[in-house]
Amino acid sequence: MFTTEFLDLPPLAGATGSVTLPGSKSISNRVLLLAALCDGVTCIHDLLDSDDTRVMLTALRQMGCRIVQNGTELQVTGLGGKLNPPGSGATTVTPLFLGNAGTAMRPLTAALAVLGGGFELGGVPRMHERPIGDLVDALRQLGCTIDYLGNAGFPPLRIGRPTLNLSEPIRVRGDVSSQFLTALLMALPLVARENIVIDVVGELISRPYIEITLNLLARFGVMVERDGWQRFTITAGSKFTSPGHLHVEADASSASYFVALGAIAIGMHGHGAGDGGITIQGVGADSIQGDIRFVDAARDMGARVESGPNWLKVRRGVWPLRAIDIDCNHIPDAAMTLAVMALYADGTSTLRNIASWRVKETDRIAAMTTGLRKLGATVEEGADFLQITPPQSPAHWKPASIPTYDDHRIAMCFSLAAFNPAELPVRIEDPQCVAKTFPEYFETLLSVSHPVPGKIPVLCMDGPTASGKGTLAAAVAARLGYHFLDSGSLYRITALAAAQAGLALEIANQERIVDVLRTLDIRFQGSKILLSDVDVSDAIRTEEAGLNASKVSAFPMVREALVEFQRSFRKLPGLVADGRDMGTVIFPDAPLKVFLTASAACRAERRYKQLILKGIPVILDNLLADLEARDARDTTRMIAPLKPAEDAKLLDNSELTVEQSVNIVLDWWQGKQPFGKI
Ligand code: DC
């Protein structure tokens, strides 16, 4: 997962390949609650692992539910309709923190309110701005005790013991969030000693989510009678029973980004690859999730979609996409993806009946409007609609830094703007907000995307020995979410492998050393370096290994053999490369090259402190003399001498902390980006 402050997506040209998506959030949280409430053990497969499911799991454990992870399956031992918070007495209050998960807050409120007492439910500040009054009103009608701890109508809530009266029909509003009805449908079977009738007041929105609820209730043995979308009856004697095993489908809303990707990306601007398309595993035509209907809307816009029971395959069809005018009530979440597809359409698109967007993770109508306008689209925003006209021509697209308001879907949607015809990068702020439902979203997207050739950013760093370039380069890479190439380690590994093969490190042997080099299996795993699966991270860091690396790095054939390998590290979303000739030979087109120039005295002192800390006795003056001698050798050597690239920026970090140096380099980098100051 990208945990950086922002993620700069370079311009993307095409996409091909297969993706497996994480489990559906809506199904996961419903199944977790039903498994917790029912009798018996339920083994859940392919459950979504994300922020929203984690808060649900924690809450269920606090309610006394036994949950055990067993490989890829989760075993939930149901409470059999009785609460059992560990260590609780009649008067204790258990606080439940539900983050920003509406799919946890609403159903848990209902379930705890009918079961009775002793809980406080809250979440992040945004959760306390998301309405729950209609559900609380409905629950109070049937005798539940619920108090608002903050603003009336919003969490946090305290739930006490109920005195239930279920003989009258329960009235609940259906036009703000369908989750209120879902919450009642999942809670009331716990107390269905007589028929319980729920009447929906107002037009029920997001009906497909109610269908998911009904479908899953049936899987847990509860049949609900439905009279249109107005009246629901839970029959007397209904009881949750575990289905034993249950597989969670992949998330259809998450699939929408990859359906759109298939429709937008293939072969764009002539760079893309053939007609490969995007295959989506885990969700298909027979999905119980309403958002699967997004596929129809994508087809209307021009996507070519094939589907099977557990897969979708999407290719680009009509191009540019056809503008669309659509009522989105049935696909409220996936419809956000249409708003970004509209950027690639042949005219103005209108998304209607989306008022519920305003009470989601953020005000999604406002957030979409802001981002789309930043990209150069013309947007009209209404109380319940959005009208989008794409930028008139490639020249009208603008480089945009997209604010995401802690809303996973805003971040995921806008990543698709990286396929813009102007070949501009797109900045996604706070990319880790995708953790709500799809922690590996950006990795998945980048794994199937092709960059516009030459547009993957590279930042090169070089400097004399002990200048701290490795530390600085790794830190800059971490702050940008980029890959990191420590090119010196490749020379160190080459020397180690050559020595292991019994070769003297002499120029006469360079051909044979290259032969050895070609057979090596080198892998970088986080901060570890593996040579044929053996961790050599420490072995290549010794003074001797450095000296040997210096020897082999002066052999022209060795350097030549490493050129393509080093270039292969230039992968999405970007690279920070550290080493001698990074900015000159390997990546001469790198937009930023930094050359460190700390004084020899200062470097000697740093090295001295490092070695003393490690318990290695050294004399400062000797270290200084060594460094000066090595500088002289390095700068005057014939092959790849130490000297800054012509267009390198010099940074004297003698008096700077690592953090200060990192910030200076990031400022320089920022200055090269088209987004302006952040
Ligand atoms: O950065 P380092 O100390 O790990 O590098 C080991 C040796 O390899 C050092 O003598 C410099 C040399 N080197 C090189 O010639 N070219 C590179 N791109 C990286 C390192």
XYZ file of C-alpha atoms and ligand atoms in Angstrom:
698
model
C 0.000 0.000 0.000
C 1.200 3.543 -0.736
C 1.426 5.422 2.550
C 2.983 8.524 1.032
C 1.595 12.060 1.285
C 0.731 11.887 -2.412
C 1.209 9.533 -5.344
C 2.201 10.959 -8.700
C 0.907 8.732 -11.461
C 2.949 9.243 -14.596
C 0.987 9.490 -17.837
C -0.300 6.041 -18.738
C -0.847 4.816 -22.269
C -2.436 1.408 -22.165
C -3.294 -1.568 -20.000
C -3.463 -5.302 -20.483
C -3.556 -8.296 -18.178
C -5.495 -9.892 -15.409
C -6.423 -8.626 -11.960
C -7.869 -10.423 -8.957
C -9.924 -8.112 -6.824
C -10.442 -8.100 -3.065
C -13.748 -9.235 -1.584
C -16.864 -7.120 -1.593
C -17.136 -4.709 1.320
C -20.942 -4.884 1.367
C -20.986 -8.657 1.416
C -18.059 -8.982 3.846
C -19.509 -6.791 6.565
C -23.003 -8.234 6.222
C -21.680 -11.792 6.346
C -19.512 -11.012 9.364
C -22.448 -9.638 11.311
C -24.802 -12.479 10.323
C -22.154 -15.078 11.174
C -21.675 -13.388 14.553
C -25.394 -13.294 15.323
C -26.335 -16.795 14.193
C -26.079 -20.214 15.800
C -23.058 -22.298 14.856
C -19.702 -21.826 13.183
C -19.379 -20.102 9.808
C -16.218 -20.439 7.702
C -15.874 -17.354 5.525
C -13.619 -17.502 2.458
C -12.095 -14.552 0.547
C -13.258 -12.002 3.092
C -12.138 -8.448 2.328
C -9.250 -7.339 4.523
C -9.546 -3.556 4.783
C -10.214 -0.744 7.249
C -13.984 -1.233 7.127
C -13.892 -4.964 7.774
C -11.271 -4.585 10.491
C -13.438 -2.234 12.536
C -16.324 -4.696 12.167
C -14.159 -7.617 13.287
C -12.876 -5.713 16.298
C -16.414 -4.732 17.298
C -17.680 -8.319 16.995
C -14.824 -9.559 19.167
C -15.707 -6.886 21.731
C -19.266 -8.218 21.685
C -17.806 -11.555 22.771
C -17.697 -13.309 19.429
C -14.969 -15.888 18.806
C -13.220 -15.295 15.491
C -10.226 -17.315 14.323
C -8.216 -16.882 11.149
C -7.364 -20.272 9.707
C -5.234 -19.819 6.598
C -7.382 -17.986 4.070
C -10.569 -18.813 5.898
C -12.073 -17.023 8.844
C -14.010 -19.082 11.386
C -16.704 -17.180 13.223
C -18.477 -18.836 16.129
C -21.895 -17.215 16.338
C -23.289 -15.723 19.522
C -26.625 -17.475 18.972
C -28.453 -14.199 19.431
C -26.975 -13.455 22.871
C -24.473 -10.739 23.698
C -21.455 -11.685 25.649
C -18.945 -8.830 25.924
C -15.936 -10.206 27.839
C -15.769 -9.064 31.424
C -18.943 -6.995 31.220
C -21.499 -6.658 33.935
C -24.977 -5.230 33.621
C -23.804 -1.670 34.080
C -20.628 -1.524 32.023
C -20.523 0.324 28.728
C -18.340 -1.066 25.924
C -17.127 1.551 23.440
C -17.029 0.378 19.813
C -14.911 2.374 17.355
C -16.280 1.975 13.840
C -13.986 4.275 11.851
C -15.857 5.576 8.830
C -17.619 2.310 8.048
C -21.323 2.909 7.416
C -21.692 -0.836 6.794
C -20.619 -1.421 10.401
C -22.264 1.547 12.144
C -25.804 1.138 10.870
C -26.335 -2.643 11.228
C -24.500 -2.821 14.556
C -26.642 -0.012 15.934
C -29.764 -1.971 15.071
C -28.488 -5.352 16.235
C -27.192 -4.045 19.567
C -30.286 -1.942 20.144
C -32.627 -4.940 19.877
C -30.311 -7.304 21.760
C -29.790 -4.732 24.458
C -27.480 -2.448 25.989
C -24.211 -1.302 27.273
C -22.513 -0.027 24.111
C -21.270 3.287 22.774
C -20.821 3.459 19.012
C -18.608 6.099 17.421
C -16.090 6.637 14.682
C -13.894 9.167 12.937
C -15.118 12.797 12.791
C -16.679 12.260 9.329
C -18.693 9.349 10.719
C -20.171 11.788 13.222
C -21.427 13.878 10.280
C -23.130 10.964 8.543
C -26.874 10.710 9.265
C -28.365 7.926 11.371
C -31.466 9.694 12.761
C -33.950 7.834 10.558
C -32.658 4.492 11.803
C -32.678 5.649 15.437
C -36.259 6.911 15.022
C -37.321 3.541 13.615
C -35.626 1.644 16.459
C -37.133 3.912 19.115
C -40.619 3.127 17.726
C -40.138 -0.474 18.699
C -38.874 0.320 22.171
C -35.082 0.533 21.780
C -33.108 2.855 24.029
C -30.670 4.990 22.049
C -29.134 8.321 23.094
C -27.182 10.762 20.994
C -23.858 11.599 22.621
C -23.131 14.472 20.221
C -25.453 16.067 17.700
C -29.004 14.732 17.472
C -29.366 12.577 14.370
C -25.688 11.579 14.191
C -23.237 9.242 15.906
C -21.798 8.792 18.469
C -24.623 6.871 20.121
C -25.199 5.132 23.448
C -27.341 2.034 23.375
C -29.243 0.840 26.426
C -31.696 -1.956 27.169
C -34.889 -2.129 25.108
C -38.489 -2.841 26.034
C -39.637 -4.256 22.765
C -43.049 -3.874 21.233
C -43.142 -5.394 17.788
C -46.836 -5.561 17.109
C -47.059 -2.298 15.138
C -45.432 -1.932 11.692
C -42.067 -0.188 11.954
C -41.698 2.827 9.712
C -38.291 3.691 8.273
C -37.242 6.261 5.715
C -35.732 4.816 2.567
C -34.638 7.912 0.713
C -31.458 8.885 2.610
C -29.592 5.618 2.942
C -30.726 2.082 2.176
C -28.486 0.974 5.040
C -31.216 1.915 7.540
C -33.516 -0.697 6.077
C -30.657 -3.188 5.757
C -29.847 -2.641 9.427
C -33.423 -3.423 10.502
C -33.654 -6.451 8.213
C -30.502 -7.925 9.722
C -31.379 -7.161 13.344
C -35.069 -7.970 13.661
C -34.914 -11.718 12.947
C -33.179 -11.878 16.352
C -36.476 -11.038 18.033
C -39.055 -12.345 15.544
C -41.339 -14.009 18.077
C -44.220 -12.661 16.004
C -44.439 -11.348 12.434
C -42.514 -8.086 12.170
C -43.552 -5.629 9.487
C -41.309 -2.852 8.178
C -42.842 -0.087 6.085
C -40.561 2.054 3.973
C -41.440 5.723 3.955
C -40.417 7.621 0.828
C -38.824 6.235 -2.315
C -36.328 3.497 -1.456
C -32.909 4.335 -2.928
C -30.034 1.962 -3.767
C -32.376 -1.053 -4.003
C -29.683 -3.456 -5.187
C -28.074 -3.180 -1.752
C -31.347 -4.376 -0.209
C -31.213 -7.301 -2.632
C -27.756 -8.201 -1.302
C -29.162 -8.065 2.212
C -32.131 -10.295 1.340
C -29.893 -12.710 -0.527
C -27.521 -13.074 2.426
C -30.362 -13.345 4.949
C -31.631 -16.271 2.876
C -28.165 -17.847 3.028
C -28.469 -17.624 6.826
C -31.922 -19.210 6.790
C -34.127 -16.131 7.079
C -36.736 -15.508 4.385
C -38.245 -12.057 4.187
C -41.549 -11.463 2.453
C -41.441 -8.428 0.226
C -44.353 -6.391 -1.033
C -42.836 -4.257 -3.787
C -40.170 -2.067 -2.204
C -42.594 -0.662 0.342
C -43.303 -3.394 2.884
C -41.059 -6.134 4.246
C -42.252 -8.852 6.615
C -40.020 -11.018 8.768
C -42.055 -14.059 9.659
C -42.561 -15.225 13.234
C -40.022 -17.825 14.307
C -37.324 -16.704 11.878
C -33.906 -17.698 13.128
C -30.380 -17.253 11.821
C -28.608 -20.504 11.065
C -25.078 -20.777 9.775
C -24.681 -21.879 6.167
C -21.389 -23.569 7.185
C -19.134 -22.268 4.427
C -19.513 -19.042 2.533
C -17.437 -17.472 -0.276
C -17.313 -13.703 -0.591
C -17.438 -12.425 -4.170
C -14.924 -9.833 -5.307
C -16.149 -6.278 -4.929
C -18.214 -5.180 -7.914
C -17.674 -1.501 -7.092
C -13.911 -2.092 -7.103
C -14.339 -3.896 -10.425
C -15.745 -0.706 -11.934
C -12.271 0.884 -12.051
C -10.917 -2.027 -14.051
C -13.941 -2.183 -16.340
C -13.331 1.505 -17.032
C -9.620 0.819 -17.457
C -10.363 -1.774 -20.141
C -12.700 0.666 -21.881
C -10.292 3.607 -21.777
C -6.776 2.371 -21.886
C -6.158 -0.156 -24.568
C -4.099 1.113 -27.445
C -4.584 4.742 -26.546
C -2.493 7.198 -28.582
C -1.091 4.238 -30.492
C 1.148 3.141 -27.606
C -1.008 0.402 -26.178
C -0.637 -3.289 -26.663
C -2.896 -5.138 -29.098
C -6.318 -6.228 -28.077
C -5.381 -7.980 -24.833
C -7.975 -6.262 -22.678
C -8.369 -6.453 -18.926
C -9.577 -9.639 -17.283
C -11.153 -9.269 -13.856
C -11.242 -12.348 -11.642
C -13.584 -12.939 -8.720
C -16.807 -11.312 -9.877
C -18.933 -11.976 -12.914
C -22.298 -11.800 -14.595
C -24.148 -13.722 -11.861
C -22.959 -11.440 -9.048
C -25.444 -10.636 -6.286
C -24.004 -7.128 -6.067
C -26.004 -4.373 -7.667
C -22.898 -2.541 -8.824
C -22.338 -5.287 -11.396
C -24.906 -3.308 -13.424
C -22.151 -0.755 -13.923
C -21.104 -3.044 -16.756
C -24.256 -2.053 -18.696
C -23.465 1.623 -18.314
C -19.873 1.020 -19.406
C -21.202 -0.844 -22.466
C -23.469 2.094 -23.241
C -20.391 4.298 -23.220
C -18.610 1.976 -25.647
C -16.808 -0.710 -23.607
C -16.706 -4.252 -25.013
C -17.454 -6.521 -22.064
C -17.601 -10.289 -21.973
C -18.495 -12.095 -18.761
C -18.677 -15.491 -17.166
C -19.739 -16.796 -13.764
C -16.701 -15.473 -11.957
C -14.946 -13.179 -14.413
C -15.255 -10.170 -16.666
C -13.172 -9.265 -19.680
C -13.173 -5.729 -20.965
C -11.722 -4.210 -24.108
C -11.917 -0.852 -25.660
C -14.800 -0.624 -28.147
C -16.066 2.753 -29.261
C -13.547 5.575 -29.062
C -13.907 8.262 -27.898
C -16.412 6.921 -25.443
C -20.047 7.867 -25.989
C -21.416 10.513 -23.650
C -24.155 9.152 -21.394
C -27.249 10.456 -19.613
C -28.151 8.033 -16.866
C -30.137 7.609 -13.670
C -27.531 6.208 -11.242
C -29.783 5.343 -8.333
C -29.161 1.620 -8.792
C -25.344 1.946 -8.893
C -24.543 4.786 -6.503
C -20.913 3.836 -5.811
C -19.822 2.543 -9.205
C -21.418 5.535 -10.910
C -18.562 7.679 -9.625
C -16.389 5.815 -12.106
C -18.696 6.973 -14.920
C -17.896 10.554 -13.941
C -14.224 9.960 -14.745
C -15.036 7.951 -17.899
C -16.990 11.030 -18.975
C -13.632 12.808 -19.368
C -13.005 10.598 -22.388
C -16.471 10.959 -23.949
C -17.562 12.661 -27.145
C -19.871 15.137 -25.428
C -21.604 16.078 -22.202
C -22.565 13.286 -19.793
C -25.183 13.628 -17.058
C -25.368 11.477 -13.928
C -28.767 11.807 -12.271
C -30.414 10.795 -9.001
C -27.200 10.802 -6.987
C -28.266 12.863 -3.940
C -27.006 10.084 -1.632
C -23.442 10.926 -2.749
C -23.602 13.951 -0.462
C -23.790 11.849 2.718
C -21.124 9.270 1.882
C -17.484 9.185 3.034
C -17.370 12.794 1.852
C -19.744 14.983 -0.152
C -18.961 13.071 -3.308
C -20.770 15.423 -5.685
C -18.626 18.317 -4.457
C -15.447 16.226 -4.443
C -15.974 14.922 -7.984
C -16.729 18.441 -9.202
C -13.513 19.785 -7.676
C -11.303 17.068 -9.150
C -12.895 17.070 -12.604
C -12.627 20.848 -12.876
C -8.984 20.712 -11.826
C -8.372 18.355 -14.740
C -9.902 20.843 -17.168
C -13.470 19.520 -17.502
C -16.521 21.762 -17.414
C -18.791 20.581 -14.607
C -22.244 21.593 -13.494
C -23.168 20.344 -10.046
C -26.743 20.104 -8.758
C -28.360 18.900 -5.558
C -28.686 15.429 -7.046
C -26.896 15.454 -10.402
C -23.559 16.057 -12.075
C -23.010 17.157 -15.663
C -19.569 16.716 -17.139
C -18.154 18.064 -20.394
C -14.629 16.830 -21.128
C -11.732 19.184 -21.905
C -12.216 20.433 -25.495
C -8.878 19.129 -26.750
C -5.687 17.614 -25.322
C -4.374 21.138 -24.846
C -7.255 21.882 -22.486
C -6.321 19.154 -19.992
C -4.595 20.503 -16.891
C -2.078 18.865 -14.588
C -4.021 18.279 -11.391
C -3.331 17.403 -7.798
C -6.537 15.650 -6.737
C -7.750 16.099 -3.150
C -9.354 12.852 -1.975
C -11.077 13.852 1.299
C -10.327 10.509 2.930
C -12.636 8.873 0.381
C -11.291 5.690 -1.195
C -13.519 5.945 -4.249
C -12.408 9.483 -5.101
C -8.779 8.284 -5.058
C -9.478 5.186 -7.150
C -11.673 6.964 -9.733
C -9.276 9.757 -10.424
C -6.348 7.434 -11.047
C -8.014 6.783 -14.424
C -7.292 10.377 -15.432
C -3.653 9.317 -15.880
C -4.672 8.063 -19.351
C -5.283 11.637 -20.476
C -4.351 12.419 -24.094
C -2.213 15.363 -22.982
C 0.187 12.863 -21.378
C 0.155 14.750 -18.088
C 0.854 13.092 -14.759
C -1.921 13.053 -12.150
C -1.284 13.522 -8.444
C -3.510 11.611 -6.023
C -3.338 13.121 -2.547
C -3.360 10.810 0.494
C -3.374 7.602 -1.572
C -3.669 5.420 1.519
C -7.343 6.313 1.841
C -7.936 3.340 -0.506
C -7.275 1.142 2.539
C -10.992 1.454 3.296
C -11.849 -1.191 0.710
C -8.851 -1.914 -1.543
C -5.462 -1.450 0.144
C -3.501 -2.683 -2.908
C -5.485 -0.689 -5.455
C -2.623 1.332 -6.922
C -0.270 -1.651 -7.054
C -2.981 -3.593 -8.908
C -3.609 -0.743 -11.343
C 0.093 -0.232 -12.040
C 0.679 -3.963 -12.500
C -1.453 -3.946 -15.665
C -0.766 -0.410 -16.923
C 1.796 0.634 -19.519
C 3.449 4.011 -19.165
C 3.814 6.468 -22.002
C 7.345 5.559 -23.180
C 10.037 7.627 -21.531
C 7.605 9.149 -19.044
C 8.427 7.125 -15.922
C 10.165 9.642 -13.695
C 13.683 8.957 -12.475
C 15.611 10.852 -9.861
C 19.357 10.222 -9.788
C 21.672 10.675 -6.860
C 25.420 10.520 -6.722
C 28.291 11.770 -4.656
C 31.615 10.719 -3.181
C 31.996 7.802 -0.853
C 30.366 8.244 2.583
C 28.392 11.270 1.416
C 25.173 9.624 2.575
C 23.729 9.296 -0.930
C 22.333 5.812 -0.283
C 20.481 6.913 2.840
C 19.198 10.037 1.130
C 18.110 8.188 -2.018
C 16.255 5.502 -0.040
C 14.485 8.146 2.057
C 13.441 10.165 -1.005
C 12.164 6.985 -2.682
C 10.096 6.175 0.414
C 8.568 9.663 0.529
C 7.532 9.480 -3.155
C 6.489 5.808 -3.144
C 9.054 5.132 -5.871
C 11.290 2.134 -6.446
C 14.888 2.405 -5.306
C 17.983 1.236 -7.144
C 21.201 1.021 -5.151
C 23.466 0.483 -8.149
C 26.586 0.115 -5.996
C 25.092 -3.062 -4.588
C 25.132 -4.590 -8.085
C 28.907 -4.094 -8.293
C 29.255 -5.434 -4.772
C 27.239 -8.535 -5.698
C 29.215 -9.021 -8.909
C 32.477 -8.944 -6.963
C 31.115 -11.350 -4.355
C 29.838 -13.817 -6.945
C 33.068 -13.611 -8.953
C 35.095 -14.346 -5.825
C 32.748 -17.236 -4.935
C 33.359 -18.593 -8.440
C 37.076 -18.502 -7.718
C 37.874 -15.690 -10.151
C 40.599 -13.162 -9.334
C 39.231 -9.628 -9.686
C 41.527 -8.694 -12.547
C 40.721 -7.058 -15.835
C 42.002 -10.121 -17.679
C 39.085 -11.994 -16.127
C 36.392 -9.478 -17.023
C 34.796 -11.658 -19.687
C 34.475 -14.559 -17.256
C 33.163 -12.253 -14.545
C 30.469 -11.100 -16.970
C 29.598 -14.744 -17.662
C 29.089 -15.261 -13.927
C 27.084 -12.044 -13.718
C 24.684 -13.231 -16.441
C 23.789 -16.349 -14.473
C 22.992 -14.482 -11.247
C 19.535 -14.420 -9.757
C 19.482 -11.096 -7.920
C 16.372 -9.977 -6.094
C 15.620 -6.952 -3.968
C 13.159 -7.625 -1.186
C 12.512 -4.509 0.842
C 15.879 -3.656 2.359
C 17.187 -7.210 1.782
C 19.247 -8.284 -1.211
C 18.982 -11.929 -2.231
C 21.484 -13.747 -4.416
C 19.985 -17.075 -5.530
C 17.662 -16.906 -2.520
C 20.548 -16.329 -0.075
C 20.425 -13.070 1.870
C 23.717 -11.307 1.053
C 22.752 -7.895 2.444
C 25.435 -8.029 5.162
C 28.097 -9.853 3.153
C 28.188 -7.110 0.505
C 28.366 -4.265 3.038
C 31.822 -4.994 4.425
C 34.786 -2.702 3.710
C 36.376 -5.518 1.733
C 33.270 -5.991 -0.408
C 33.351 -2.247 -1.140
C 36.959 -2.445 -2.227
C 36.232 -5.427 -4.458
C 33.211 -3.658 -5.919
C 35.422 -0.722 -6.731
C 37.744 -3.067 -8.635
C 35.059 -4.750 -10.773
C 33.313 -1.441 -11.374
C 36.365 -0.314 -13.323
C 36.004 -3.177 -15.848
C 34.248 -1.820 -18.969
C 32.579 -5.136 -19.856
C 31.118 -5.444 -16.386
C 29.708 -1.921 -16.575
C 28.284 -2.617 -20.021
C 26.663 -5.845 -18.852
C 24.851 -3.993 -16.068
C 23.377 -1.187 -18.200
C 20.147 -2.896 -19.280
C 19.651 -4.552 -15.916
C 19.828 -1.181 -14.192
C 17.429 0.367 -16.720
C 14.929 -2.411 -15.992
C 14.401 -0.857 -12.545
C 12.614 2.077 -14.176
C 9.139 0.866 -13.353
C 5.841 2.524 -12.473
C 5.301 4.753 -10.639
C 8.943 5.974 -10.609
C 12.521 5.337 -9.559
C 15.190 6.862 -7.367
C 18.578 5.585 -8.509
C 21.771 6.003 -6.564
C 25.282 5.559 -7.945
C 28.135 6.717 -10.062
C 26.838 6.991 -13.603
C 23.095 7.007 -13.011
C 22.563 10.521 -14.377
C 25.084 10.230 -17.204
C 25.086 6.726 -18.710
C 22.076 4.884 -17.327
C 19.332 7.520 -17.139
C 20.661 10.577 -18.985
C 17.077 11.846 -19.441
C 16.308 11.840 -15.682
C 14.472 15.060 -14.840
C 16.406 15.555 -11.596
C 20.005 14.652 -10.802
C 21.499 15.449 -7.437
C 25.201 15.397 -6.633
C 26.221 15.503 -2.990
C 29.333 17.479 -2.132
C 29.880 17.094 1.608
C 33.460 17.890 2.633
C 35.913 15.031 3.185
C 36.350 16.090 6.827
C 32.644 15.913 7.441
C 32.236 12.558 5.701
C 35.190 11.149 7.640
C 33.587 12.229 10.879
C 30.247 10.588 9.960
C 31.948 7.359 8.976
C 34.000 7.505 12.189
C 30.867 7.769 14.323
C 29.209 4.902 12.421
C 32.170 2.570 12.916
C 32.674 3.461 16.589
C 28.980 2.781 17.188
C 29.440 -0.642 15.627
C 32.357 -1.200 18.048
C 34.985 -1.075 15.298
C 38.071 0.840 16.536
C 39.319 3.433 14.010
C 41.416 6.599 13.970
C 39.720 9.638 12.517
C 42.848 10.952 10.778
C 43.376 7.620 9.044
C 39.777 7.580 7.859
C 40.139 11.096 6.471
C 43.325 10.166 4.645
C 41.625 7.056 3.216
C 38.632 9.047 2.019
C 40.789 11.694 0.377
C 42.824 9.034 -1.375
C 39.661 7.289 -2.539
C 38.159 10.578 -3.779
C 41.314 11.214 -5.771
C 41.212 7.719 -7.243
C 37.501 7.897 -7.996
C 37.639 11.299 -9.694
C 40.656 10.557 -11.821
C 39.872 7.016 -12.876
C 39.375 6.492 -16.613
C 36.230 4.392 -16.383
C 33.152 6.078 -14.917
C 35.003 8.698 -12.911
C 33.206 10.380 -10.031
C 31.906 13.650 -11.396
C 28.526 15.332 -11.410
C 26.354 15.068 -14.523
C 26.398 18.392 -16.340
C 22.825 19.149 -15.393
C 23.137 17.879 -11.793
C 22.145 20.067 -8.869
C 24.844 20.199 -6.212
C 23.902 19.693 -2.589
C 26.451 20.249 0.155
C 24.946 18.247 3.002
C 27.911 18.754 5.385
C 25.787 20.730 7.814
C 22.414 19.111 7.083
C 20.471 16.344 8.771
C 19.135 13.558 6.553
C 15.614 14.972 6.966
C 16.751 18.433 5.852
C 18.518 16.994 2.802
C 15.449 14.927 1.920
C 13.241 18.002 2.105
C 15.575 20.017 -0.111
C 15.625 17.271 -2.743
C 11.835 16.891 -2.546
C 11.473 20.667 -2.992
C 13.619 20.487 -6.098
C 11.552 17.551 -7.335
C 8.372 19.438 -6.623
C 9.735 22.352 -8.652
C 10.014 20.026 -11.658
C 6.382 18.876 -11.394
C 3.558 20.665 -13.148
C 1.191 20.690 -10.144
C 2.419 23.839 -8.433
C 3.109 24.102 -4.715
C 1.322 21.779 -2.334
O 27.982 3.054 -3.588
P 28.812 1.831 -3.190
O 29.820 2.125 -2.154
O 27.957 0.653 -2.794
O 29.570 1.388 -4.526
C 30.469 0.325 -4.566
C 31.519 0.578 -5.624
O 30.946 0.525 -6.938
C 32.190 1.931 -5.477
O 33.571 1.777 -5.714
C 31.577 2.752 -6.589
C 31.225 1.734 -7.622
N 30.030 2.098 -8.370
C 30.164 2.424 -9.695
O 31.251 2.433 -10.229
N 29.039 2.742 -10.414
C 27.834 2.753 -9.837
N 26.747 3.062 -10.554
C 27.705 2.437 -8.467
C 28.835 2.115 -7.753
